[in-house]
Short mmCIF file of C-alpha atoms and ligand atoms in Angstrom, two decimals:
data_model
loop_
_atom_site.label_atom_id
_atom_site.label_comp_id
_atom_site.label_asym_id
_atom_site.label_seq_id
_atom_site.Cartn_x
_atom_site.Cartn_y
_atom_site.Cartn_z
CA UNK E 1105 -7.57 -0.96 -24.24
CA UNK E 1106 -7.32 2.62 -23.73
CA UNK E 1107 -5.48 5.59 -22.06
CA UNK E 1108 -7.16 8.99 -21.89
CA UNK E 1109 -5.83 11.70 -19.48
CA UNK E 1110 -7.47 15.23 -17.78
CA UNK E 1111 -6.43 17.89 -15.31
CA UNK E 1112 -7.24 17.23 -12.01
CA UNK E 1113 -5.38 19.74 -10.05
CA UNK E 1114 -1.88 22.14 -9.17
CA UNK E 1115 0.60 21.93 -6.99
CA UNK E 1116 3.53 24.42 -6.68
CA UNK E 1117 2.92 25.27 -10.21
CA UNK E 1118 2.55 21.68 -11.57
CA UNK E 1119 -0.28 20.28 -13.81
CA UNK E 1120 -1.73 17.43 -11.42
CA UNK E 1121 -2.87 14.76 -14.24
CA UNK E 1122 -5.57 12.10 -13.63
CA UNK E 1123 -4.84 8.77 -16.17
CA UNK E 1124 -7.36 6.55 -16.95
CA UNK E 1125 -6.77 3.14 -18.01
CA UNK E 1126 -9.24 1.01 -19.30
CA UNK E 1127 -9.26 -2.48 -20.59
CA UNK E 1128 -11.61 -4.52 -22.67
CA UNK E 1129 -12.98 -6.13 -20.23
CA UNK E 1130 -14.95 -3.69 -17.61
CA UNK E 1131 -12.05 -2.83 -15.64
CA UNK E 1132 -10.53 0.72 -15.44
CA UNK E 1133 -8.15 2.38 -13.31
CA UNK E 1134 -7.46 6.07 -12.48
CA UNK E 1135 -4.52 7.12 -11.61
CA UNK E 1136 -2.58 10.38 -10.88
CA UNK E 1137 1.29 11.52 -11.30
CA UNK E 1138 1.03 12.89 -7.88
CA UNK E 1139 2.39 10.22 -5.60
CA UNK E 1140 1.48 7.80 -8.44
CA UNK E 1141 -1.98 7.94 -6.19
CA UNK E 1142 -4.75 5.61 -7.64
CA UNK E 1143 -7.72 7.11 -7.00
CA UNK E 1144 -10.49 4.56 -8.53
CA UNK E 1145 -10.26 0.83 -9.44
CA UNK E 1146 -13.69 -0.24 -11.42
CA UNK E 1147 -14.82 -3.30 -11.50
CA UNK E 1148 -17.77 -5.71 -11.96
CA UNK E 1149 -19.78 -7.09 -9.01
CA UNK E 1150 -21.11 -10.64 -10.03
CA UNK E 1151 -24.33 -9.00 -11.58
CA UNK E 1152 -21.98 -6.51 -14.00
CA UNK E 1153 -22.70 -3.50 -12.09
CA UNK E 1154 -18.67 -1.54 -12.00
CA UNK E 1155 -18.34 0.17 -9.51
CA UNK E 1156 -15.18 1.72 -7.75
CA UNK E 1157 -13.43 -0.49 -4.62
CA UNK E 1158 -11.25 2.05 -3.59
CA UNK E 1159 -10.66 4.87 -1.36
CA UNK E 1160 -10.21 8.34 -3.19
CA UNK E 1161 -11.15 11.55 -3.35
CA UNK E 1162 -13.10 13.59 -5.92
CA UNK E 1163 -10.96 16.72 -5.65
CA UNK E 1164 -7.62 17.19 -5.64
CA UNK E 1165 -7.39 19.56 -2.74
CA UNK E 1166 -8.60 16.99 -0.25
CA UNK E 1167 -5.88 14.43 -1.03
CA UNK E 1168 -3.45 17.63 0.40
CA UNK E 1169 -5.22 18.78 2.92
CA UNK E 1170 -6.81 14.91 4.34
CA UNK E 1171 -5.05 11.92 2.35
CA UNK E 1172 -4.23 9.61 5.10
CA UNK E 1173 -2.10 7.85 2.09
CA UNK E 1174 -4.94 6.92 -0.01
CA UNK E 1175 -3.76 4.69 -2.90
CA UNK E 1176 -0.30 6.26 -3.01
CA UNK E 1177 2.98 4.74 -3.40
CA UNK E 1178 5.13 4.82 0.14
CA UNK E 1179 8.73 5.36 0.22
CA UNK E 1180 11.55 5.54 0.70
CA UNK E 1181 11.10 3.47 3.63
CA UNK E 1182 7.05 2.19 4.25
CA UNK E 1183 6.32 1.76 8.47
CA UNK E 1184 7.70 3.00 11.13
CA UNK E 1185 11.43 3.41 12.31
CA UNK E 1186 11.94 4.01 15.71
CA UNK E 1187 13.08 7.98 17.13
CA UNK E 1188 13.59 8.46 12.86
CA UNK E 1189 16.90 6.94 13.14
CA UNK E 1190 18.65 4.30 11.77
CA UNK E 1191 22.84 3.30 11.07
CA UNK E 1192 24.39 1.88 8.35
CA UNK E 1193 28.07 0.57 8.34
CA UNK E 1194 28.81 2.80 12.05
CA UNK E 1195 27.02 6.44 10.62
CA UNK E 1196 23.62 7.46 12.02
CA UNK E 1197 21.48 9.21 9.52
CA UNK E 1198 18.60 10.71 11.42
CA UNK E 1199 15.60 10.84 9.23
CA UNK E 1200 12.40 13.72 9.63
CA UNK E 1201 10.45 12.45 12.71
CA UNK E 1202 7.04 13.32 11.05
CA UNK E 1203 5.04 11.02 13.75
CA UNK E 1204 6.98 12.45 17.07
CA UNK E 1205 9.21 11.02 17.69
CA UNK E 1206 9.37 8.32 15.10
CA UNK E 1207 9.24 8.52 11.28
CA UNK E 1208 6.43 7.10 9.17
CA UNK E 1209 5.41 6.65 5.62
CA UNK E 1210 9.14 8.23 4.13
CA UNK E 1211 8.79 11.75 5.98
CA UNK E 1212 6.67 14.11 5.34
CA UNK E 1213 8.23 15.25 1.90
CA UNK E 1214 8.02 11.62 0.74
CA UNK E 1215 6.83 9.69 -2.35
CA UNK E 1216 3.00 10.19 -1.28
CA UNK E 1217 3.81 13.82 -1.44
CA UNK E 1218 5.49 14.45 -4.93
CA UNK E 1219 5.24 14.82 -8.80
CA UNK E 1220 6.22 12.03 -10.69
CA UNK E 1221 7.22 12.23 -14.19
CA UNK E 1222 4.99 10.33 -16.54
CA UNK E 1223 5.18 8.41 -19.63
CA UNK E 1224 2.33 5.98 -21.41
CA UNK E 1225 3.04 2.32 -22.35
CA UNK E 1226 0.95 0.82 -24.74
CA UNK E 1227 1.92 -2.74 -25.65
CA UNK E 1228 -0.24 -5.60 -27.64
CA UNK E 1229 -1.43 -6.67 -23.91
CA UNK E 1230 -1.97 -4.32 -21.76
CA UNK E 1231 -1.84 -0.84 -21.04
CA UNK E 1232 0.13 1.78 -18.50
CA UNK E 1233 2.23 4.28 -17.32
CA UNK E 1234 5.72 4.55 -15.49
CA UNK E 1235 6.60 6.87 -13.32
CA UNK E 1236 9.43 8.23 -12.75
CA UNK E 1237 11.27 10.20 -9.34
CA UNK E 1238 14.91 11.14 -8.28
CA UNK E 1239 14.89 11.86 -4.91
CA UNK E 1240 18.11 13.42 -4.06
CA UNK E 1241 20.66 12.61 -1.63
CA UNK E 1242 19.46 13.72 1.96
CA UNK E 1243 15.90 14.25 1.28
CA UNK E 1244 14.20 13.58 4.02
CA UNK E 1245 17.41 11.97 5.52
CA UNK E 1246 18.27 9.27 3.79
CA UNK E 1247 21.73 9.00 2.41
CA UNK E 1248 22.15 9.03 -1.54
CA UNK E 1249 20.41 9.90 -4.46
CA UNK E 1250 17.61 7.20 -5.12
CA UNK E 1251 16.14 7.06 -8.29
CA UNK E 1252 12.75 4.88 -8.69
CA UNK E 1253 10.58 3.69 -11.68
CA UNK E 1254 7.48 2.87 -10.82
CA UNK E 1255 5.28 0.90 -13.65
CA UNK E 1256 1.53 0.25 -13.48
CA UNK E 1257 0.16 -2.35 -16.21
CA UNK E 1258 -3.77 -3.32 -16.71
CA UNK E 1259 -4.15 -6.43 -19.05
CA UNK E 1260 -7.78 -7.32 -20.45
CA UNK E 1261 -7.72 -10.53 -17.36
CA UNK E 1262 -8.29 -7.62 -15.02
CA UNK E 1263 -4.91 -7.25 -13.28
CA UNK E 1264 -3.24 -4.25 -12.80
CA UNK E 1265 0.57 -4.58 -11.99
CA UNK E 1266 2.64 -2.75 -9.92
CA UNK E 1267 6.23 -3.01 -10.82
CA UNK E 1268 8.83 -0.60 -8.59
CA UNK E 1269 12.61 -0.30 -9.31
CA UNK E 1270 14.99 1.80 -7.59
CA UNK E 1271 19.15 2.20 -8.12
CA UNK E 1272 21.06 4.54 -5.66
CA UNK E 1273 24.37 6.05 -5.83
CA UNK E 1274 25.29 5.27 -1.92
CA UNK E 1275 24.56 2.61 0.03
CA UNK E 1276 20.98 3.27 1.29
CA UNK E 1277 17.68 1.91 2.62
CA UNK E 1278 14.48 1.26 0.38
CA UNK E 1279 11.05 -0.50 1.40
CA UNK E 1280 8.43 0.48 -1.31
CA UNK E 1281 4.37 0.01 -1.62
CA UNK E 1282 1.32 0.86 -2.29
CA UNK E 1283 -1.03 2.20 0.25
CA UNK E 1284 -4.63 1.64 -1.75
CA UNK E 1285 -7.59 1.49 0.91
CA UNK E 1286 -9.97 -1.72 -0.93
CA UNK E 1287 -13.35 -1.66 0.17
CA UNK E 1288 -14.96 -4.54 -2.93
CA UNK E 1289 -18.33 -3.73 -1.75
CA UNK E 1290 -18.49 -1.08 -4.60
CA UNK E 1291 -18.96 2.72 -3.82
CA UNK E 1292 -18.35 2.15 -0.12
CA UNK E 1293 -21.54 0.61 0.29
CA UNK E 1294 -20.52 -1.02 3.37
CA UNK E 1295 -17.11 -1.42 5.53
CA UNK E 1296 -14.78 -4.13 5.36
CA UNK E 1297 -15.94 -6.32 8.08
CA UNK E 1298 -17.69 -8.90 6.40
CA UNK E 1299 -14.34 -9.38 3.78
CA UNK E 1300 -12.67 -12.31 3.79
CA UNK E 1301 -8.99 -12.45 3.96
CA UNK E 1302 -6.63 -15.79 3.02
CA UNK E 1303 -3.16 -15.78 3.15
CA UNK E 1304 -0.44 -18.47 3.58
CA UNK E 1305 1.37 -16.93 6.82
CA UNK E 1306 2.30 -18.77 10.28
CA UNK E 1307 3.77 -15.79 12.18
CA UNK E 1308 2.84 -12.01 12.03
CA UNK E 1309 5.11 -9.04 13.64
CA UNK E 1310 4.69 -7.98 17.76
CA UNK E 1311 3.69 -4.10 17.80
CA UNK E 1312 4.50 -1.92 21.09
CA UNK E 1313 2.41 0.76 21.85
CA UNK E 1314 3.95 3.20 19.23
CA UNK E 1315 2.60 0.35 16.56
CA UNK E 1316 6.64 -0.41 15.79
CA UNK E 1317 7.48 -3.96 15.46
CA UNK E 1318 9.39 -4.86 19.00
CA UNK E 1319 11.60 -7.41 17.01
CA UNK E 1320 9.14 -10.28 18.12
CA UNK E 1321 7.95 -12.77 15.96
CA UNK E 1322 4.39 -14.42 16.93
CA UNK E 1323 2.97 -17.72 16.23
CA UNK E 1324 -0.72 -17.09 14.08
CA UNK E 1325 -2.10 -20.20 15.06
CA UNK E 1326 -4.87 -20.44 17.20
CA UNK E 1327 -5.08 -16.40 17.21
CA UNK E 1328 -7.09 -14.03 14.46
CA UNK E 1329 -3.96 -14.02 12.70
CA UNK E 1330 -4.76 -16.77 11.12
CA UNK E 1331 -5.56 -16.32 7.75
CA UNK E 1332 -4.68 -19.74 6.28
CA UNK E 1333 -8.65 -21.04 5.99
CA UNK E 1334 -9.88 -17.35 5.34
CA UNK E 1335 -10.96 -15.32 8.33
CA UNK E 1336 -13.89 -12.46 8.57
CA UNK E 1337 -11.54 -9.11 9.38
CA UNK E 1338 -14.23 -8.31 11.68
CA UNK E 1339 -13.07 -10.84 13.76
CA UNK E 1340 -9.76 -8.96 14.51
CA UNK E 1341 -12.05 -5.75 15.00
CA UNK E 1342 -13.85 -7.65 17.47
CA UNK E 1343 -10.98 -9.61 19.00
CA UNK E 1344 -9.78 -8.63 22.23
CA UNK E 1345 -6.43 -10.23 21.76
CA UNK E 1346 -3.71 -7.22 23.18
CA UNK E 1347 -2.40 -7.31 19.74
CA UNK E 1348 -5.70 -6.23 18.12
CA UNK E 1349 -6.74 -4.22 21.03
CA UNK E 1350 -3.49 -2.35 20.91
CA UNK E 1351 -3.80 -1.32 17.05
CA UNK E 1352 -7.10 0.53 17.92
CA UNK E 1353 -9.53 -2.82 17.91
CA UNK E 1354 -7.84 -4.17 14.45
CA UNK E 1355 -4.80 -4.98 12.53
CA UNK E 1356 -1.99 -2.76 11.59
CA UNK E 1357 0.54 -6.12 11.24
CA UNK E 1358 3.34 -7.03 9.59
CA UNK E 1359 1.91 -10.89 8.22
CA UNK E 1360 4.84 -12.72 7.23
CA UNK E 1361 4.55 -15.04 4.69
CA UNK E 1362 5.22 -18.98 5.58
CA UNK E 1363 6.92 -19.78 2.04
CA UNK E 1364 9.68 -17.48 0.13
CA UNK E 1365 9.32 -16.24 -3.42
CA UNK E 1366 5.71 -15.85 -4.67
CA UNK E 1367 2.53 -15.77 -2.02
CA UNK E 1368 -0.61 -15.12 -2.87
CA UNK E 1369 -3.49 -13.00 -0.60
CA UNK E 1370 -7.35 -13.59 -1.53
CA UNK E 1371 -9.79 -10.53 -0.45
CA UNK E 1372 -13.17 -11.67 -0.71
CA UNK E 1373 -16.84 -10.11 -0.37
CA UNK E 1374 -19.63 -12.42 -0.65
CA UNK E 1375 -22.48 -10.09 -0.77
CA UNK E 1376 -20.87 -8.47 -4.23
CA UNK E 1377 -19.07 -11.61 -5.04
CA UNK E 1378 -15.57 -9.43 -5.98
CA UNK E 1379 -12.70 -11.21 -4.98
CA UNK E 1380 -9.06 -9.81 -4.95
CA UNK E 1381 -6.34 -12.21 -5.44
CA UNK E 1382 -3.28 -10.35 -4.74
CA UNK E 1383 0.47 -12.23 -5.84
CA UNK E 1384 3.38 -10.27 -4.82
CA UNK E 1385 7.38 -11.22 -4.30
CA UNK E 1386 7.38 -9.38 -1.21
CA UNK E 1387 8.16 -11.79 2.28
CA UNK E 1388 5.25 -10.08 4.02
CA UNK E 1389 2.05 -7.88 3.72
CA UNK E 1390 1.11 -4.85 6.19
CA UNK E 1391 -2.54 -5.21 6.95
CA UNK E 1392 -4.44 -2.31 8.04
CA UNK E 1393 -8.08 -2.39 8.68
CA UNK E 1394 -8.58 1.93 8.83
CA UNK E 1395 -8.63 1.69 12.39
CA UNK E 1396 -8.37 5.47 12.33
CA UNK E 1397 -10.00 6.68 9.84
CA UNK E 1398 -12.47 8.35 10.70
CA UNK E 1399 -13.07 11.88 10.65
CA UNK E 1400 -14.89 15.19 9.80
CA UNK E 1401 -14.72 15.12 5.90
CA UNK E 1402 -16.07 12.68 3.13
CA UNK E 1403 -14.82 10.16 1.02
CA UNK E 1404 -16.99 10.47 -2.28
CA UNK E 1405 -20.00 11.54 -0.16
CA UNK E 1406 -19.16 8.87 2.37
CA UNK E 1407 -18.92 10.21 5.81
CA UNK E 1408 -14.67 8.58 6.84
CA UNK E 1409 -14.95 6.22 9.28
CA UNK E 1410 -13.00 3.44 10.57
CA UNK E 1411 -12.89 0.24 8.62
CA UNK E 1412 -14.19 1.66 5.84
CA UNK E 1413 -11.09 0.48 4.12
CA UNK E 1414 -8.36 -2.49 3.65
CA UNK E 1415 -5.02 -1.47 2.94
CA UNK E 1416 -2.78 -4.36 1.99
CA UNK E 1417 0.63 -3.35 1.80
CA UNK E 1418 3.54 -5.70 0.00
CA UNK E 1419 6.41 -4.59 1.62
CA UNK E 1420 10.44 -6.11 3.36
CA UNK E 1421 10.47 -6.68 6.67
CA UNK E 1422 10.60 -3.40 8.42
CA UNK E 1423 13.95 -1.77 8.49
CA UNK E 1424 15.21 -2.13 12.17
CA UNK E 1425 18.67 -2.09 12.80
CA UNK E 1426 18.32 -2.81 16.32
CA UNK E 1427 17.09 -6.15 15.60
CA UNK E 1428 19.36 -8.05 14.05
CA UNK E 1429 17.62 -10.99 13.07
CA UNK E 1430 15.46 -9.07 10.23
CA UNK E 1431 17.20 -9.01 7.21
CA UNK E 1432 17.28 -5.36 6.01
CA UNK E 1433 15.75 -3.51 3.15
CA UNK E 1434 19.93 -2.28 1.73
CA UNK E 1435 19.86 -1.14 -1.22
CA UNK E 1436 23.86 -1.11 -2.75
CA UNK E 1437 24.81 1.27 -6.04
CA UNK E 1438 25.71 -2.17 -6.96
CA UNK E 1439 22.46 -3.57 -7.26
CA UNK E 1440 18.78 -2.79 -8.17
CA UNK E 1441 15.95 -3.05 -5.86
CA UNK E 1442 13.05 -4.84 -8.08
CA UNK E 1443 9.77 -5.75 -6.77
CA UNK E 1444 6.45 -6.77 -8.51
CA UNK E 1445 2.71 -7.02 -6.95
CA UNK E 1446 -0.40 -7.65 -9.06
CA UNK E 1447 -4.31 -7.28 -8.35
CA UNK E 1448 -6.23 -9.53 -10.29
CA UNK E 1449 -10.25 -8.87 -9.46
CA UNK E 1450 -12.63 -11.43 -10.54
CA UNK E 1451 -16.50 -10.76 -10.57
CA UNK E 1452 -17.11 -14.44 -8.43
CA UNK E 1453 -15.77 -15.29 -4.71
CA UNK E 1454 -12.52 -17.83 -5.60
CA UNK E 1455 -10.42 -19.99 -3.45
CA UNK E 1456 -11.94 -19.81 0.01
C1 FUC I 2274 -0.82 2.26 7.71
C2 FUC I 2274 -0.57 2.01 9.16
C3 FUC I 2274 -0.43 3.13 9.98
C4 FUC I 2274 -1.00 4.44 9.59
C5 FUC I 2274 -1.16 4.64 8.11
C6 FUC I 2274 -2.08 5.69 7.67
O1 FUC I 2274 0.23 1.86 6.92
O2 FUC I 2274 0.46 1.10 9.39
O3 FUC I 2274 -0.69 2.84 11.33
O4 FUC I 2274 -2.10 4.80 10.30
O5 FUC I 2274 -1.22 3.53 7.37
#
């Protein structure tokens, strides 16, 4: 296993770095300490040909001028919170309402949008890097200062780990991913319809029209929310439940998972035979089918177009503090927010 590092790019004065990590067995994974973006996963389709399965650009430029969040982390907050407002203990902090009037994705100065520090980690199994950010009391609205570690880990059984920790100094609000577009096809060879998507989850979050949760939690049975038995995503492209119609012909959902503690989420092509079998701590998964992405620029030489991507986003239930019932993402200067997801890609389909 191996690091090596190059220059991909400035921003206000900064060296932009692009990591590679490779392991022993066929795997690699770029990476860069802007928004701790990961900008290829390789991997072997069941004949051995490695190819990359996600979303990224070539050139640094393009992820500042067109990024819509390719393979960065989110934070502080992931999703949407209503009018960019929120209280805690009686005090409204109004956050920067960079989707009018709401506020997405941590603001528009948020973690997709900074330099992390950096640091290697070489251990007897795997190799990495951990990030490091402060981000200072205010910033973007949020009270206190926040600071996060953010470690990524690639072992030679082809998982890559995300690990993200965050203390504050004041009682505050953290919900924390990773926003990687998967398309296991290889080299965007074709969209995501034809993947296959399992998960363990009998209710998934109501959107309104802004695509905020109403507080509303729906029954997957019976509906393509269903993932239990693995489900085609095209189905929910094609669906014309209001729910799919509503999140432009697709899903942009909150899938809650049925059991606490560990869940697991399979992401299957046939045609390549990749499978993804996600494991994360997290009580529910955004999925988001590019429903919007397309648009006049390329992808490596791929035209952007919608569903040419799978984002599947680990996250708390969303941070609404006019709904009661959902527990919030606090974060005390008590305590430490500590959340793991992993990516393990085999080369065969697995489990559904
Ligand atoms: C996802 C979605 C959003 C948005 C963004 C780019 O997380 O929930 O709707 O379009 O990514």
């Amino acid at each position: 296993m191996k690091m090596t590092d190059t220059l991909f790019g400035h921003t206000n004065d900064e060296p932009v770095m692009e990591y590679t990590l490779v392991n022993d067995s066929g795997m690699s994974v770029s990476c860069l300490n802007y928004s701790c973006t990961i900008t290829k996963i390789l991997v072997p389709d069941r004949c051995g040909n490695i190819e990359n399965v996600v979303l990224g650009f070539d050139q640094f430029f393009d992820y500042l001028d067109l990024s819509p969040y390719f393979g960065c982390v989110v934070g502080r907050a992931a999703g949407r919170i209503r009018n960019a407002e929120f209280t805690l203990d009686g005090e409204s902090c109004q956050l920067t309402a960079n989707e009018e009037p709401n506020h997405l994705h941590g603001g528009k100065k948020g973690f997709h949008s900074v330099i992390w520090k950096s640091e290697p980690i070489e251990t007897e199994s795997a190799v990495g890097l951990k990030f490091f950010y402060r981000s200072k009391d205010g910033e973007e609205g949020y009270p206190g200062n926040l600071d996060t570690t953010i470690i990524y880990l690639l072992n030679n059984q082809n998982e890559l780990s995300i690990t993200y920790e965050a203390r504050t100094d004041q009682k505050t609000i953290v919900n924390l991913t990773n926003h990687s577009y998967f398309n296991l096809s290889g080299n965007l060879k074709r969209d995501c319809s034809e993947h296959v998507l399992q998960l363990d989850g009998d209710r998934f979050l109501e959107l309104d029209s802004d695509l905020i949760p109403t507080g509303r939690l729906l029954e997957a049975a019976n509906t393509p929310f269903d993932f239990k038995h693995g489900r085609l995503l095209k189905s929910g492209m094609k669906s014309s439940h209001p729910q799919n119609v509503l999140a432009g012909n697709g899903y942009d959902h909150h899938l809650v998972f049925s059991k606490k503690g560990e869940n697991t989420v399979v992401l299957t092509d046939k045609e390549s035979g990749r499978t993804l079998l996600m494991t994360t701590d997290q009580p529910c998964v955004v999925l988001y089918t590019a429903n919007h992405l397309e648009g006049l620029y390329s992808i490596s030489g791929v035209r952007a177009r919608n569903y040419l991507g799978v984002c599947l986003e680990t996250q708390g239930l969303p941070i609404d503090f006019n709904q009661p019932h959902f527990p919030a993402t606090l974060l005390n200067p008590d305590e430490v927010y500590r959340s793991t997801t992993t990516y393990r890609f085999f080369s065969k389909t697995i489990g559904v």
